[in-house]
Short mmCIF file of C-alpha atoms in Angstrom, two decimals:
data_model
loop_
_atom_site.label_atom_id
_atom_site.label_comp_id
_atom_site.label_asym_id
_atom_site.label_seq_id
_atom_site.Cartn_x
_atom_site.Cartn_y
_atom_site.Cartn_z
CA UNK A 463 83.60 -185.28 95.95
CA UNK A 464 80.20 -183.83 94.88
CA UNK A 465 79.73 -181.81 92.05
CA UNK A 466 77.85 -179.12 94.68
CA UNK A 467 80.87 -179.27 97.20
CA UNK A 468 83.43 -178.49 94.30
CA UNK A 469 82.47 -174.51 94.49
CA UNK A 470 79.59 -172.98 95.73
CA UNK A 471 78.20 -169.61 97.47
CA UNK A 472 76.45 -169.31 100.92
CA UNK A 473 74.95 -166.01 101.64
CA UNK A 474 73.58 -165.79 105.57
CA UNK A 475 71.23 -162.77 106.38
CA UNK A 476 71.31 -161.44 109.62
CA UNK A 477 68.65 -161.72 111.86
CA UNK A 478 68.20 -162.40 115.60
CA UNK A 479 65.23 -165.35 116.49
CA UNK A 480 63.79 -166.19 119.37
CA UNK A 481 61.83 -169.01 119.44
CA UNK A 482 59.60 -171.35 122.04
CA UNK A 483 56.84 -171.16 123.85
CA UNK A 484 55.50 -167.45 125.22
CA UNK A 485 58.59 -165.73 123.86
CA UNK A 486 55.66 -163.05 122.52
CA UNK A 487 56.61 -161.10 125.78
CA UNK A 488 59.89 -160.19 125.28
CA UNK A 489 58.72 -157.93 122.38
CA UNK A 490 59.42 -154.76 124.74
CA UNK A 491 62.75 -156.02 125.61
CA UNK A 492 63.37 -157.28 121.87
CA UNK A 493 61.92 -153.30 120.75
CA UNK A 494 64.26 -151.85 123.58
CA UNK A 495 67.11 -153.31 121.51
CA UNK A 496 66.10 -151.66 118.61
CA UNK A 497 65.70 -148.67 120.75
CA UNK A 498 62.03 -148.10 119.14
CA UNK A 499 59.72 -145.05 120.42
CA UNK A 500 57.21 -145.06 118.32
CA UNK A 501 55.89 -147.91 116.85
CA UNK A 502 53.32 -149.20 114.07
CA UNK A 503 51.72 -152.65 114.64
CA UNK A 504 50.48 -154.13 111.64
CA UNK A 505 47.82 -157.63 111.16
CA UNK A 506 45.05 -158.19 108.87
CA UNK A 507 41.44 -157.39 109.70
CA UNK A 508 40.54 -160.80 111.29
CA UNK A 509 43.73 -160.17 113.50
CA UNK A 510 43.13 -156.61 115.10
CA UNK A 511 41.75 -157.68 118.52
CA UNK A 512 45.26 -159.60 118.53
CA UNK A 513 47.80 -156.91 117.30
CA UNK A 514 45.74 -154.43 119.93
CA UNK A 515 47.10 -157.19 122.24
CA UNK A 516 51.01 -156.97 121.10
CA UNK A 517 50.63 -152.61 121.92
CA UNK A 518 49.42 -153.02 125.13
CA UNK A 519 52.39 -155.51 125.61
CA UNK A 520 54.71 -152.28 124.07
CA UNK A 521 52.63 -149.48 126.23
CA UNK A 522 55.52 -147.65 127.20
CA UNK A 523 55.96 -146.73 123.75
CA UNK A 524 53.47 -144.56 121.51
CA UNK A 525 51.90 -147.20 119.47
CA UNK A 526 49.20 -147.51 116.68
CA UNK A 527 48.12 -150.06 114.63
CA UNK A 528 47.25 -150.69 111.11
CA UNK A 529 44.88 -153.70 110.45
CA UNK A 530 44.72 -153.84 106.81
CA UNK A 531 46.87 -155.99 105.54
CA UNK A 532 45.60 -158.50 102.96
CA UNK A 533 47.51 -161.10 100.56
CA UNK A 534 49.80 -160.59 97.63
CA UNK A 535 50.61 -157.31 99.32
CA UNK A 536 48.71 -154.99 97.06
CA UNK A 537 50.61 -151.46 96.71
CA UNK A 538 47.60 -149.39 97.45
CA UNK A 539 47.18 -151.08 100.49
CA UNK A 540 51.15 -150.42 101.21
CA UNK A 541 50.37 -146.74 100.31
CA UNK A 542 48.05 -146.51 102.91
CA UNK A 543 49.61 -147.72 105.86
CA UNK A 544 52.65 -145.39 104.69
CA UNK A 545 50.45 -142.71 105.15
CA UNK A 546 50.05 -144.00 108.72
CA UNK A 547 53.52 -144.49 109.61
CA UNK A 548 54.53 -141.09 108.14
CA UNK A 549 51.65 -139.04 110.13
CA UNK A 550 53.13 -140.66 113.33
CA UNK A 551 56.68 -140.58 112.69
CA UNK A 552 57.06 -144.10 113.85
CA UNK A 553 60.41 -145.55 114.24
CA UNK A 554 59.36 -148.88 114.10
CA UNK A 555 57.17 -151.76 112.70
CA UNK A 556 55.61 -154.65 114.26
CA UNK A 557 54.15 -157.66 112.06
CA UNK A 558 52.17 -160.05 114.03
CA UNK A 559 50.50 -162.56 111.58
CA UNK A 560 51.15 -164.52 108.25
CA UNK A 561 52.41 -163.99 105.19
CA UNK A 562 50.38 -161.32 104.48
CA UNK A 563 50.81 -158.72 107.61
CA UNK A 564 54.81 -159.76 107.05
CA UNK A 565 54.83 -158.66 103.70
CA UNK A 566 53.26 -155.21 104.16
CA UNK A 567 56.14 -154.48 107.19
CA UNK A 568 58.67 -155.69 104.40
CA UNK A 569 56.93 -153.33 101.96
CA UNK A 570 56.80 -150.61 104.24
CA UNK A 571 60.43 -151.21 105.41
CA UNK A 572 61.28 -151.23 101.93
CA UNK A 573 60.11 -147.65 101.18
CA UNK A 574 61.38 -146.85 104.78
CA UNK A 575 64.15 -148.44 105.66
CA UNK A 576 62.73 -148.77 109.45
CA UNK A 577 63.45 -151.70 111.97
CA UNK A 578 61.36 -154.56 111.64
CA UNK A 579 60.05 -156.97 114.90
CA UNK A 580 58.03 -159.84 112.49
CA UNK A 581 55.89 -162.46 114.66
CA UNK A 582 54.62 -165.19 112.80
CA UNK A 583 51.36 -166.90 113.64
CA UNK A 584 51.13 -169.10 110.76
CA UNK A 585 53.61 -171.52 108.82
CA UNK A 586 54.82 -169.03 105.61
CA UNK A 587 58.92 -168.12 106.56
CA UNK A 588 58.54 -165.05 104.35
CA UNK A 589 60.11 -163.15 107.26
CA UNK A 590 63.64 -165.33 107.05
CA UNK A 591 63.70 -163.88 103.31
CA UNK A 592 64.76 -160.80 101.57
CA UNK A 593 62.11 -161.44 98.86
CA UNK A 594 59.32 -159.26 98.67
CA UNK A 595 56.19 -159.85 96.34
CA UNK A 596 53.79 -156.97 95.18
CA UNK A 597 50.57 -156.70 93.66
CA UNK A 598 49.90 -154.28 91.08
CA UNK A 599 47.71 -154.33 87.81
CA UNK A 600 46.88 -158.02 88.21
CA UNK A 601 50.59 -158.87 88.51
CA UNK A 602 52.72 -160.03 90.96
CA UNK A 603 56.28 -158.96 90.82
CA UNK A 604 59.02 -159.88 92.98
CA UNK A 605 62.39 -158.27 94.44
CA UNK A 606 65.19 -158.92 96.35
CA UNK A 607 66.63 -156.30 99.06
CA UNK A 608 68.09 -156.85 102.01
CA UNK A 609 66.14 -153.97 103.27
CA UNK A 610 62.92 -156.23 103.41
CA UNK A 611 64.63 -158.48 106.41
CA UNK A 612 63.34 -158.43 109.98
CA UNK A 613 65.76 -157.24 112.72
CA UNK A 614 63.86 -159.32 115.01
CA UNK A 615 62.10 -162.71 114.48
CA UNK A 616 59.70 -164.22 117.76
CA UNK A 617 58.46 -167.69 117.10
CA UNK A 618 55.89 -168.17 119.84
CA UNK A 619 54.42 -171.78 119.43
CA UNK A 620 51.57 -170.48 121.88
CA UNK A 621 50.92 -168.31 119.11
CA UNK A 622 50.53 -171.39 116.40
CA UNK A 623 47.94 -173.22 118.94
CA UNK A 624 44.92 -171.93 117.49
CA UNK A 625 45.71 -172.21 113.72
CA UNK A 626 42.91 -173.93 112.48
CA UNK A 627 44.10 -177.24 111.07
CA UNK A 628 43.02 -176.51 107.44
CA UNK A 629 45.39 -173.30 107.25
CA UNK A 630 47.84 -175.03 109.27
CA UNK A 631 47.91 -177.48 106.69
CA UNK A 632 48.39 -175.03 103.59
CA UNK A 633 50.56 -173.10 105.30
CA UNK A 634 53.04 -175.47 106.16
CA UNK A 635 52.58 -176.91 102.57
CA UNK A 636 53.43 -173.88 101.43
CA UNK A 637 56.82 -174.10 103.42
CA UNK A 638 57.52 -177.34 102.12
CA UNK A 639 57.54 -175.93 98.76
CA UNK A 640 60.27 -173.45 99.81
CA UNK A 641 62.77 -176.52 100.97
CA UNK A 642 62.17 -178.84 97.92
CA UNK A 643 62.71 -175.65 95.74
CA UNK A 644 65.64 -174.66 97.38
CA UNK A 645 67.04 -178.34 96.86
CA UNK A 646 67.31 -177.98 93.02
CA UNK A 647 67.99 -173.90 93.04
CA UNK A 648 70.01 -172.78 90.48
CA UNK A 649 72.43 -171.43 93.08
CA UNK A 650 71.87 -174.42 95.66
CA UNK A 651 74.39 -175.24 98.15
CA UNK A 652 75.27 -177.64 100.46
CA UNK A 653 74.41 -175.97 103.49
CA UNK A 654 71.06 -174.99 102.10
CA UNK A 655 70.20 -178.91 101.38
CA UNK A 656 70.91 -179.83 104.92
CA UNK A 657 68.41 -177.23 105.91
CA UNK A 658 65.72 -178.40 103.53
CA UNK A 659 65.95 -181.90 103.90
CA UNK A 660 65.38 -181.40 108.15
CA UNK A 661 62.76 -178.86 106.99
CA UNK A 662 60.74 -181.38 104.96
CA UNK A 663 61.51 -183.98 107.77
CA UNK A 664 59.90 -181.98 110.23
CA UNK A 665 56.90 -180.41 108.49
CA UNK A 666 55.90 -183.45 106.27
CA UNK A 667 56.12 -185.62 109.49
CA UNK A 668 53.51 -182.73 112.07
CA UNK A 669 51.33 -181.87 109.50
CA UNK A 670 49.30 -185.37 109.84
CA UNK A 671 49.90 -185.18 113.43
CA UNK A 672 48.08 -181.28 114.09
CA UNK A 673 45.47 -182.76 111.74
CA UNK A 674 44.83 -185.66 113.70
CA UNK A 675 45.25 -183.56 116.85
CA UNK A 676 45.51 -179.28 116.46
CA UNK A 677 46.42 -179.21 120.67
CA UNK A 678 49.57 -181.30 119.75
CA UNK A 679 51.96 -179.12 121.25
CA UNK A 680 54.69 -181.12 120.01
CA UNK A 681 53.72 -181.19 116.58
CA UNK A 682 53.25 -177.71 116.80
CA UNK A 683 56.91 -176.80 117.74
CA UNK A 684 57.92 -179.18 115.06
CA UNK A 685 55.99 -177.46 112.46
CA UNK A 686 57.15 -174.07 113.63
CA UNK A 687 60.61 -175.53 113.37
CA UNK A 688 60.46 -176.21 110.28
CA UNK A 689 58.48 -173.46 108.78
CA UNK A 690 61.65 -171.02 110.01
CA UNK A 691 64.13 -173.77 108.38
CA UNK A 692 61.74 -173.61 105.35
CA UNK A 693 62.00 -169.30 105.27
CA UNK A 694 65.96 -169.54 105.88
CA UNK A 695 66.18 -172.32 102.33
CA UNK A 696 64.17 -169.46 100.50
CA UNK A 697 65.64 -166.95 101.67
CA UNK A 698 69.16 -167.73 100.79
CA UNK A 699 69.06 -169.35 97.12
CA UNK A 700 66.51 -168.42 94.38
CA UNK A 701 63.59 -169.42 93.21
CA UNK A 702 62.45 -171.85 90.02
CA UNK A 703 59.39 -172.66 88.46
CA UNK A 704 57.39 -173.02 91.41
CA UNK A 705 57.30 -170.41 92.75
CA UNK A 706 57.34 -168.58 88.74
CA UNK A 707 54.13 -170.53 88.37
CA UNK A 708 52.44 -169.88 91.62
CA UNK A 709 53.39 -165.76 91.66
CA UNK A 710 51.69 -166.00 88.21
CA UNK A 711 48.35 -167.28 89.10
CA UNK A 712 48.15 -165.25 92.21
CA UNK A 713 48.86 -162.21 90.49
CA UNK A 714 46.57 -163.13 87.49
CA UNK A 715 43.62 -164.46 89.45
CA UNK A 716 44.18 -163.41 92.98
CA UNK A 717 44.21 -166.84 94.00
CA UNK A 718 44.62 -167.83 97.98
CA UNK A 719 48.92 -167.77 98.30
CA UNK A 720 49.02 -170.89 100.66
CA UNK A 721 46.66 -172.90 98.67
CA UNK A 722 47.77 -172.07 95.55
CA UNK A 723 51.47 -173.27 96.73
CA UNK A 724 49.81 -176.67 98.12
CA UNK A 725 48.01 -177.24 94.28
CA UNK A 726 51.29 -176.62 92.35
CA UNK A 727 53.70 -178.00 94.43
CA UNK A 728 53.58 -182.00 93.53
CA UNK A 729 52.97 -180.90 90.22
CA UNK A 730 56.37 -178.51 89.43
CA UNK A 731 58.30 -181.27 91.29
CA UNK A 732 57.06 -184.29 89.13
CA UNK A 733 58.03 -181.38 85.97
CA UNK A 734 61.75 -181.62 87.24
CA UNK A 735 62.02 -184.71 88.11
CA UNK A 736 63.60 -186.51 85.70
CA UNK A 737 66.40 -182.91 84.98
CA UNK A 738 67.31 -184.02 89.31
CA UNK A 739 67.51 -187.59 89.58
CA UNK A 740 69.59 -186.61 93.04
CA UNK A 741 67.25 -184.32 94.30
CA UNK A 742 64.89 -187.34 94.05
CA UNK A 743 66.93 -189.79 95.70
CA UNK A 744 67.39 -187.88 98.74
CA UNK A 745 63.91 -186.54 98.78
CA UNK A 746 62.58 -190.26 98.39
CA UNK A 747 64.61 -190.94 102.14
CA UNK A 748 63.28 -187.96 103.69
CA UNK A 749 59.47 -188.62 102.30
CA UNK A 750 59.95 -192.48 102.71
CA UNK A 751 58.38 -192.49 99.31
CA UNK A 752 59.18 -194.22 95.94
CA UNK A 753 57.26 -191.31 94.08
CA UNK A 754 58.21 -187.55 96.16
CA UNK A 755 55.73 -185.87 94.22
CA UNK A 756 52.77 -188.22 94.29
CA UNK A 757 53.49 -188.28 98.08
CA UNK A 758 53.43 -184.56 98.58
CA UNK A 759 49.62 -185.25 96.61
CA UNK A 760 48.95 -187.77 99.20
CA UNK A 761 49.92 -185.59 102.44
CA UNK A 762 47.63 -182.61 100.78
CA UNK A 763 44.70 -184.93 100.56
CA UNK A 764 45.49 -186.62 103.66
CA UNK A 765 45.41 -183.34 105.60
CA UNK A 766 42.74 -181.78 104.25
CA UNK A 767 44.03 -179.20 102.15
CA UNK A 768 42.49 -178.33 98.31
CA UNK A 769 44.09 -180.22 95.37
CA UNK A 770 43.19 -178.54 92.44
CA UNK A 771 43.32 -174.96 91.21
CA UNK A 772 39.19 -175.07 89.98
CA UNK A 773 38.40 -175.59 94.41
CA UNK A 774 40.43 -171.92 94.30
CA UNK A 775 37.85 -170.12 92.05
CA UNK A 776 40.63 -169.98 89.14
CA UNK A 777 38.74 -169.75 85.59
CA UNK A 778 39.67 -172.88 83.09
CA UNK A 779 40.15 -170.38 80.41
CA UNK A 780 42.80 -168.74 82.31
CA UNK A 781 44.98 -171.79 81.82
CA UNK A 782 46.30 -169.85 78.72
CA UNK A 783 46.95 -166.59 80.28
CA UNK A 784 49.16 -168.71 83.11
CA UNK A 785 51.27 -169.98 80.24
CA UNK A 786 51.95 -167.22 78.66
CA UNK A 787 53.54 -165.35 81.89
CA UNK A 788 55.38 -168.20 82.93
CA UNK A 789 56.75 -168.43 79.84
CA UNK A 790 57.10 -164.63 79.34
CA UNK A 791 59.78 -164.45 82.24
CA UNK A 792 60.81 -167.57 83.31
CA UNK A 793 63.18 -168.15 86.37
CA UNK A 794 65.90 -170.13 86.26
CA UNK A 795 65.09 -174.15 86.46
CA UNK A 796 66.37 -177.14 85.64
CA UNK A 797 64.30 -178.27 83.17
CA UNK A 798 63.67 -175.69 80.24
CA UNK A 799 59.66 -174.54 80.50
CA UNK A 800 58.14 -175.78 77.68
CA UNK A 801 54.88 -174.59 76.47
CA UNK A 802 52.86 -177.84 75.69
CA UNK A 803 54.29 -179.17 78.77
CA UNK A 804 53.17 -176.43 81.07
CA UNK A 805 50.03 -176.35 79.78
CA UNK A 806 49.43 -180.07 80.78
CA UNK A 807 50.35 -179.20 83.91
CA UNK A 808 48.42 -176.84 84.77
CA UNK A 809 45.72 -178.43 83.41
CA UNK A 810 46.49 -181.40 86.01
CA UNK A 811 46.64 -179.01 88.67
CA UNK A 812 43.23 -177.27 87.64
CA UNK A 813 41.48 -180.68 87.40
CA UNK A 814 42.98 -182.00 90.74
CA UNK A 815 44.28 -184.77 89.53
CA UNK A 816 47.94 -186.53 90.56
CA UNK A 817 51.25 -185.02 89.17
CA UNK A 818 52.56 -187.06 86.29
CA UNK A 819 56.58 -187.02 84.86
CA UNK A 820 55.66 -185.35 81.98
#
């Protein structure tokens, strides 16, 4: 018997999904449920014409929408949609975007405690977690509630169709990192690793196929698959030094959250490599690599997406300041951080250049 099957803890958050093609229309019925009134929809700027789109489809209902979401989820920003939902009593939020509009409902629900309807248009999983990040004075800081969870989850592939592939690629990236995280968590089970390894499977395996072809419908459903596999593996163990060193740089520089995942992620993997020789092995199968990390490199450059940290606009001298909050708070990993060792890697990552064992 494995050491992991020997004694272990599984936590599963409720949530109810829907998922496949067009199932954005049941939002009334899915809002009925909740018995919802009155009801905030929430997107980023570039999304309003969309999210005016979800209101009409809950007209029965006094809605208004909020269109200011950005990334990190600053609290000022937070602060003013409360304002919103306060002035019209609403009873309910509905996200309809990425990982930013999510995390301003989980904010908001946070501070409110209202019924959540999240519907995802990019590759993130954020709304399968009860982790919430915040912006505020140039950090990022992040918390755990079960407050922060969706009632309601739609995956709409329709909805994925016109994700340009460059973000698609980032995005689902981004996922990835959540599943090859989760497989070396310091509170990693074995029902967790069966989701992350079909995660990886799927996203590693459309990624080069909506790249090659953004219409592939197929590909598409397999992506969006395995971006909510990806959100359930990150939302039910912790998080390591990935995700330490990518909330630091996003806080520190404001750095793009889907990129900056895609730049770090071969690079924190080839860190822990040799403290999860197991973690490895399996991922080796599932990547049909020799080298996971150098192949998670490859599938970044082979899709299109940015490789090094200097393409994100992040300073060379802030190398340093990274460091130092990494090493200021670390979360739990398998390998101890060590300062010379970081350093080299994020001076790898800067450059753009392929993850070494260090």
């Amino acid at each position: 018997m494995s050491d992991i099957l020997r004694t272990f803890v599984y936590n599963q958050h409720p949530a109810r999904v829907t998922f496949g093609r067009g199932s954005i229309a049941r939002v009334g019925e899915e809002a009925d449920k909740l018995g919802l009134k009155r009801v905030i929809v929430l997107s980023t700027p570039p999304q309003a014409a969309a999210a005016e789109q979800v209101s009409k489809q809950l007209a029965d209902r006094r809605t208004h929408t909020f269109s200011g979401a950005v990334m990190h989820t600053p609290v000022e920003v937070t602060e003013a949609a409360l304002t919103l939902v306060r002035e019209h009593r609403a009873d309910g939020l509905v996200a309809f975007g990425g990982g930013s509009t999510i995390g301003l409902s989980r904010a908001l629900a946070l501070r409110t405690d209202l019924p959540q309807i999240a519907i995802p248009t990019t590759y993130a999983g954020s709304e399968m977690t009860p982790i919430l990040g915040e912006a505020a004075a140039g950090r990022k800081v992040t918390l755990r509630s079960p407050k922060v969870l969706p009632e309601v989850v739609i995956y709409d592939v329709d909805l994925t169709m016109s994700l340009p592939p460059s973000l698609s690629a980032t995005s689902g990236i981004n996922a990835i990192a959540h599943a090859v995280e989760a497989l070396y968590a310091e509170d990693r089970n074995p029902v967790v690793d069966h989701l992350a390894l079909d995660a990886i499977a799927a996203m590693s395996g459309a990624l080069p196929r909506i790249s090659a072809d953004s219409l592939d419908q197929g590909a598409r459903t397999e992506a969006l698959y395995g971006a909510w596999l990806c959100g359930m593996c990150l939302g039910s163990v912790g998080m390591a030094l990935h995700h330490k060193l990518c909330h630091a740089l996003g806080g520190a520089f404001d750095l793009p959250h889907a990129e900056t995942h895609t730049v770090i992620l071969p690079h924190a993997l080839a860190y822990n490599a040799s403290a999860v020789p197991d973690v490895i092995a399996r991922l080796k199968t599932v990547l049909a690599a020799d080298n996971p990390s150098h192949a998670l490199f490859e599938l970044a450059g082979r899709v299109g997406a940015p490789r090094s940290l200097e393409a994100l606009g992040m300073p060379i001298e802030g190398i340093e300041k990274a460091t130092n909050l990494v090493l200021s708070s670390p979360y739990a990993n398998p390998r101890q951080p060590e300062r010379d060792s970081i350093r080299r890697l994020l001076h790898r990552a800067y450059s753009g250049l392929p993850p070494v064992s260090d």
